[in-house]
Structure formats: C-alpha cells, structure tokens
Short mmCIF file of C-alpha atoms in Angstrom, two decimals:
data_model
loop_
_atom_site.label_atom_id
_atom_site.label_comp_id
_atom_site.label_asym_id
_atom_site.label_seq_id
_atom_site.Cartn_x
_atom_site.Cartn_y
_atom_site.Cartn_z
CA MET O 162 0.08 0.37 -0.19
CA GLN O 163 1.40 3.13 -1.00
CA PRO O 164 2.15 6.04 1.91
CA ASP O 165 -0.31 8.59 2.07
CA GLN O 166 -3.05 6.18 0.55
CA GLU O 167 -7.03 7.82 0.97
CA ILE O 168 -9.44 5.76 3.12
CA SER O 169 -11.99 6.43 1.00
CA LEU O 170 -15.57 4.60 1.63
CA GLU O 171 -17.18 5.60 -1.63
CA ALA O 172 -14.41 4.23 -4.09
CA ARG O 173 -14.77 0.72 -2.04
CA ALA O 174 -18.11 0.62 -2.10
CA GLY O 175 -18.81 1.43 -5.44
CA VAL O 176 -17.07 -1.52 -7.10
CA THR O 177 -17.82 -4.10 -4.44
CA ALA O 178 -21.07 -3.16 -2.58
CA GLY O 179 -23.89 -3.49 -4.97
CA VAL O 180 -22.17 -7.87 -5.99
CA ALA O 181 -22.28 -7.85 -2.06
CA VAL O 182 -25.94 -7.74 -1.42
CA LEU O 183 -26.44 -10.33 -3.52
CA PRO O 184 -26.27 -13.02 -0.60
CA LEU O 185 -29.35 -10.74 0.97
CA VAL O 186 -32.10 -13.74 -1.26
CA PRO O 187 -30.14 -17.05 -0.31
CA PHE O 188 -30.13 -15.55 3.01
CA ALA O 189 -33.72 -14.46 2.83
CA LEU O 190 -34.35 -17.79 1.25
CA LEU O 191 -33.36 -19.77 3.71
CA ALA O 192 -34.58 -18.11 6.82
CA ALA O 193 -38.21 -19.27 5.25
CA LEU O 194 -37.45 -22.36 4.66
CA VAL O 195 -36.06 -22.54 8.34
CA VAL O 196 -38.88 -20.93 9.45
CA GLY O 197 -41.32 -22.84 7.73
CA GLY O 198 -40.34 -26.12 8.52
CA TRP O 199 -39.12 -27.62 4.92
CA GLU O 200 -38.21 -31.09 5.96
CA PRO O 201 -36.30 -31.53 3.28
CA LEU O 202 -33.66 -28.65 4.43
CA HIS O 203 -34.16 -30.39 7.73
CA SER O 204 -32.88 -33.61 6.97
CA PHE O 205 -30.38 -32.55 5.42
CA ASP O 206 -29.16 -30.83 8.31
CA ARG O 207 -29.47 -33.75 10.40
CA SER O 208 -27.78 -35.65 8.26
CA VAL O 209 -25.05 -33.64 8.17
CA THR O 210 -24.62 -32.76 11.87
CA ASP O 211 -24.97 -37.09 12.35
CA ARG O 212 -21.93 -37.60 9.96
CA LEU O 213 -19.96 -34.66 11.23
CA HIS O 214 -20.77 -35.31 14.87
CA GLY O 215 -19.39 -39.26 14.42
CA ALA O 216 -16.47 -37.83 13.36
CA ALA O 217 -15.96 -35.38 16.48
CA LEU O 218 -16.39 -38.30 18.63
CA ASP O 219 -14.34 -40.29 16.53
CA SER O 220 -11.41 -37.81 16.76
CA PRO O 221 -10.77 -36.27 20.21
CA ALA O 222 -7.76 -34.39 18.37
CA LEU O 223 -10.01 -33.23 15.68
CA THR O 224 -12.53 -31.93 18.42
CA THR O 225 -9.56 -30.11 20.09
CA ALA O 226 -8.55 -28.45 17.01
CA MET O 227 -12.53 -27.63 16.62
CA THR O 228 -12.53 -25.80 20.00
CA TRP O 229 -9.38 -23.86 19.57
CA TRP O 230 -10.64 -22.77 16.08
CA THR O 231 -14.14 -21.44 17.28
CA ASN O 232 -12.86 -20.47 20.66
CA VAL O 233 -9.92 -18.09 18.83
CA PHE O 234 -12.63 -16.63 16.12
CA GLN O 235 -15.28 -15.68 18.15
CA PRO O 236 -16.89 -12.83 17.90
CA ASN O 237 -15.59 -10.86 20.28
CA VAL O 238 -12.37 -11.24 19.10
CA PHE O 239 -13.63 -9.72 16.50
CA ARG O 240 -15.22 -7.10 18.32
CA LEU O 241 -12.38 -6.02 20.26
CA ALA O 242 -9.86 -6.01 16.69
CA ALA O 243 -12.46 -4.19 15.36
CA LEU O 244 -12.69 -1.20 18.15
CA LEU O 245 -8.68 -1.58 17.69
CA LEU O 246 -9.23 -0.30 14.33
CA VAL O 247 -11.65 2.27 14.64
CA ILE O 248 -9.32 3.60 17.57
CA TRP O 249 -6.35 3.73 14.92
CA LEU O 250 -8.36 5.12 12.31
CA VAL O 251 -9.58 8.25 14.61
CA ARG O 252 -5.77 8.98 15.80
CA ARG O 253 -5.22 9.53 11.77
CA GLY O 254 -7.81 11.58 11.22
CA ALA O 255 -10.00 8.75 9.01
CA ARG O 256 -12.89 9.55 11.32
CA ARG O 257 -15.43 8.59 8.50
CA PRO O 258 -13.92 5.50 8.48
CA ALA O 259 -13.95 4.71 11.90
CA VAL O 260 -17.33 5.19 12.13
CA TRP O 261 -18.08 2.77 9.51
CA VAL O 262 -16.31 -0.08 11.85
CA ALA O 263 -17.86 0.54 14.05
CA VAL O 264 -21.24 0.54 12.78
CA THR O 265 -20.96 -2.29 10.56
CA THR O 266 -20.04 -4.25 13.66
CA ALA O 267 -23.02 -3.35 15.87
CA VAL O 268 -25.08 -4.03 13.36
CA GLY O 269 -24.17 -7.51 12.63
CA GLY O 270 -24.19 -8.53 15.90
CA LEU O 271 -27.26 -6.76 16.58
CA LEU O 272 -28.89 -7.88 14.16
CA GLY O 273 -27.93 -11.76 14.35
CA GLY O 274 -29.06 -11.32 17.85
CA GLY O 275 -32.51 -10.20 16.35
CA ILE O 276 -32.62 -12.78 13.92
CA LYS O 277 -31.95 -15.45 16.36
CA LEU O 278 -34.96 -14.67 18.22
CA LEU O 279 -37.49 -13.76 15.31
CA VAL O 280 -36.38 -17.15 14.28
CA GLY O 281 -36.37 -18.76 17.28
CA ARG O 282 -34.61 -22.34 16.07
CA ASP O 283 -33.56 -24.74 18.40
CA ARG O 284 -29.98 -25.42 18.41
CA PRO O 285 -29.25 -29.32 17.40
CA ASP O 286 -29.98 -32.17 20.38
CA LEU O 287 -27.43 -34.95 21.15
CA LEU O 288 -26.55 -38.20 22.76
CA GLU O 289 -22.95 -37.42 23.39
CA PRO O 290 -22.31 -33.60 22.79
CA VAL O 291 -18.80 -32.21 22.25
CA ALA O 292 -19.51 -28.76 23.26
CA ARG O 293 -22.16 -26.87 24.57
CA ALA O 294 -23.67 -22.84 23.36
CA VAL O 295 -26.37 -21.75 24.85
CA GLY O 296 -29.27 -19.04 23.23
CA TYR O 297 -31.19 -19.82 19.12
CA ALA O 298 -29.29 -21.40 16.58
CA PHE O 299 -30.18 -19.44 13.49
CA PRO O 300 -28.30 -17.64 12.30
CA SER O 301 -24.80 -18.70 13.41
CA GLY O 302 -23.34 -15.60 15.79
CA HIS O 303 -19.76 -16.73 15.03
CA ALA O 304 -19.90 -17.03 11.42
CA LEU O 305 -21.77 -13.75 11.24
CA ASN O 306 -19.46 -12.39 13.24
CA ALA O 307 -15.98 -13.52 11.33
CA ALA O 308 -17.06 -12.66 8.12
CA VAL O 309 -18.11 -9.36 8.84
CA GLY O 310 -15.19 -8.78 11.15
CA MET O 311 -12.62 -9.84 7.83
CA ALA O 312 -14.80 -7.65 5.54
CA VAL O 313 -14.10 -4.75 7.24
CA PHE O 314 -10.78 -5.49 7.58
CA VAL O 315 -10.79 -5.89 3.55
CA VAL O 316 -12.68 -2.96 3.17
CA ILE O 317 -9.96 -0.71 4.96
CA PHE O 318 -6.58 -2.90 3.66
CA PRO O 319 -7.92 -3.64 0.11
CA HIS O 320 -4.00 -4.13 -1.25
CA VAL O 321 -3.03 -6.68 1.68
CA ARG O 322 -3.89 -9.36 -0.49
CA ALA O 323 -3.30 -12.05 2.49
CA LEU O 324 -6.21 -10.61 4.00
CA TRP O 325 -8.04 -11.82 1.02
CA VAL O 326 -7.46 -15.27 1.56
CA ALA O 327 -8.19 -14.80 5.12
CA ALA O 328 -11.21 -13.21 4.79
CA VAL O 329 -12.64 -16.49 2.99
CA LEU O 330 -10.53 -19.05 5.08
CA ILE O 331 -11.38 -17.36 8.75
CA PRO O 332 -15.39 -17.51 8.40
CA VAL O 333 -15.75 -20.66 6.62
CA GLY O 334 -13.32 -22.59 9.21
CA THR O 335 -15.54 -21.36 11.49
CA ALA O 336 -18.92 -21.88 10.17
CA VAL O 337 -17.12 -25.41 9.43
CA SER O 338 -16.39 -25.47 13.67
CA ARG O 339 -19.34 -24.65 14.82
CA VAL O 340 -21.11 -27.64 12.69
CA VAL O 341 -18.25 -30.51 14.08
CA LEU O 342 -18.67 -29.27 17.53
CA GLY O 343 -22.45 -29.89 17.05
CA VAL O 344 -24.00 -26.34 17.92
CA HIS O 345 -25.50 -25.49 14.63
CA TRP O 346 -26.86 -26.95 12.08
CA THR O 347 -25.89 -26.31 8.59
CA SER O 348 -27.98 -23.84 7.60
CA ASP O 349 -27.11 -21.71 10.47
CA VAL O 350 -23.75 -21.17 9.40
CA VAL O 351 -24.38 -20.97 6.07
CA ALA O 352 -27.39 -18.18 7.04
CA GLY O 353 -24.18 -16.63 9.21
CA LEU O 354 -21.93 -16.37 6.42
CA LEU O 355 -24.27 -14.93 3.96
CA LEU O 356 -25.52 -11.90 6.52
CA GLY O 357 -21.58 -11.40 7.19
CA ALA O 358 -21.08 -11.29 3.47
CA VAL O 359 -24.78 -8.47 3.36
CA VAL O 360 -24.15 -5.88 6.23
CA PRO O 361 -20.66 -4.46 4.94
CA ALA O 362 -22.38 -4.03 2.11
CA ILE O 363 -25.61 -2.28 3.18
CA THR O 364 -23.69 -0.56 5.46
CA LEU O 365 -21.24 1.17 2.56
CA LEU O 366 -24.25 1.69 0.22
CA VAL O 367 -25.41 4.19 3.20
CA PHE O 368 -22.59 5.60 4.08
CA ARG O 369 -21.64 6.40 0.62
CA ARG O 370 -25.12 7.97 -0.04
CA THR O 371 -25.62 9.73 3.10
CA GLY O 372 -22.30 11.38 3.22
CA ALA O 373 -19.03 13.61 1.14
CA ARG O 374 -16.10 12.36 0.02
CA PRO O 375 -13.75 12.80 3.18
CA ARG O 376 -10.66 14.87 2.10
CA ARG O 377 -8.33 13.97 4.88
CA ARG O 378 -5.68 11.50 4.02
CA VAL O 379 -3.93 8.64 5.77
CA GLY O 380 -0.73 8.05 5.50
CA VAL O 381 -0.80 3.90 5.82
CA ARG O 382 3.30 2.89 5.99
CA SER O 383 4.24 -0.73 4.20
CA GLY O 384 4.56 -2.98 7.18
CA PRO O 385 3.50 -6.28 8.26
CA LEU O 386 0.34 -6.29 6.85
CA GLY O 387 1.01 -5.67 3.65
#
C-alpha cells in the first residue's frame, strides 16, 4: 500500500457493495425455509450434523482443533479487533471510516441477535455432545461476526492480499467448526456467512449515499500487513 493513500469508503462501495448485496436473496430464502419447517432442509441438516458429530466423537484431535478454532475466532475477538481498528483510524484523522467500522460491527451483532429471537430455532440436541452453546441457532453468530469482521479489514486495507485469503478461510473455518462441534445446523452457519457479507455491503451503500467524500488523507505505511 502506497504512503498517503486515502481511505475512502466511497471508492470501495462503488466497486463491491452492489454485488455483495446479492447474498441477501439466498439468506432470505434460507430463513423462510427454516421458519416454514421445510423438511428436505431439516433432513439435510440432520444428516450433516450426524456425520460430523460422529467424526468428532471418533477423533478427539479433531474436536480439540475445532474447539480451539471456534474459541480463537469467537465474536468478541472480532469486536476487540474492530475497536482497535477504530482507534487506529481516529488517530489518523479517518473519522468517517472509523464510524463505518463501528457501525458495521454493531449492526452485524445486533441484527444477528435479533433474527435469532425472531426465528427461535433450537440448536442440535445430541446424545453425546462434545460442546455446548446457549441461545437460539439461526443464524450462527460465530459465522456472522467472523464474516463481518474480516470484511471490515478487507474494505479498509484492500491491497493486503493476505487479508483476502483470510477473509475466506477464517469465516468458512469458523462455520465448519460450529457444525463439527454440534452447536449449529449447517443452514445456520451458511446463513451467518451470507448475512455477514450483506451487512458490510449495505452499510457501505448507506455511508456512500449519506456523506461527502472525506478530504483528509491518511498515511498508511507498508509493513507486516502489506
């Protein structure tokens, strides 16, 4: 990333936001099928859960690895990372991007929690659970917050190639860990990933249409992040 590069939400929004809103359609469809109790979806969820839960029971190493992964990339980790990013942006005069990061992170968490209450889907009830979680299942908060958290960093640092790879691997790995541990159905984590892509896209569009282009230029040094 070149020195003195401007952190502009508008430039990012114009390229990516319109396309990224597309996951809203399959998310809405999944939510409707879950609420409507569509049996093929529930049968698929049960089948995948049974197979992965069996693998977790047969392999303590797999269970341990998935437990570590789900704990390392839990929602509070991404909230803390977002807070540090907000502080970094504010100190460099990029107040509007800082507000976007804060709003996007908050909206993701609140929206996910609200939808959980509206849908009211129970988590898998297994005879020999390898992990436990509280609250409702749909959508997965871990998958949602991982997707939102990584998207935020990709938008702010679009030229750091490693972030683009991490933005795929970390949310998907987190989603898989939740199903392997038996605390979410497959459709829960897929919905979380989809919603996690939608939230930053929508907030980018809103910020793009409601504010002027920031005039401050922010120096971003090349370093460990690129």
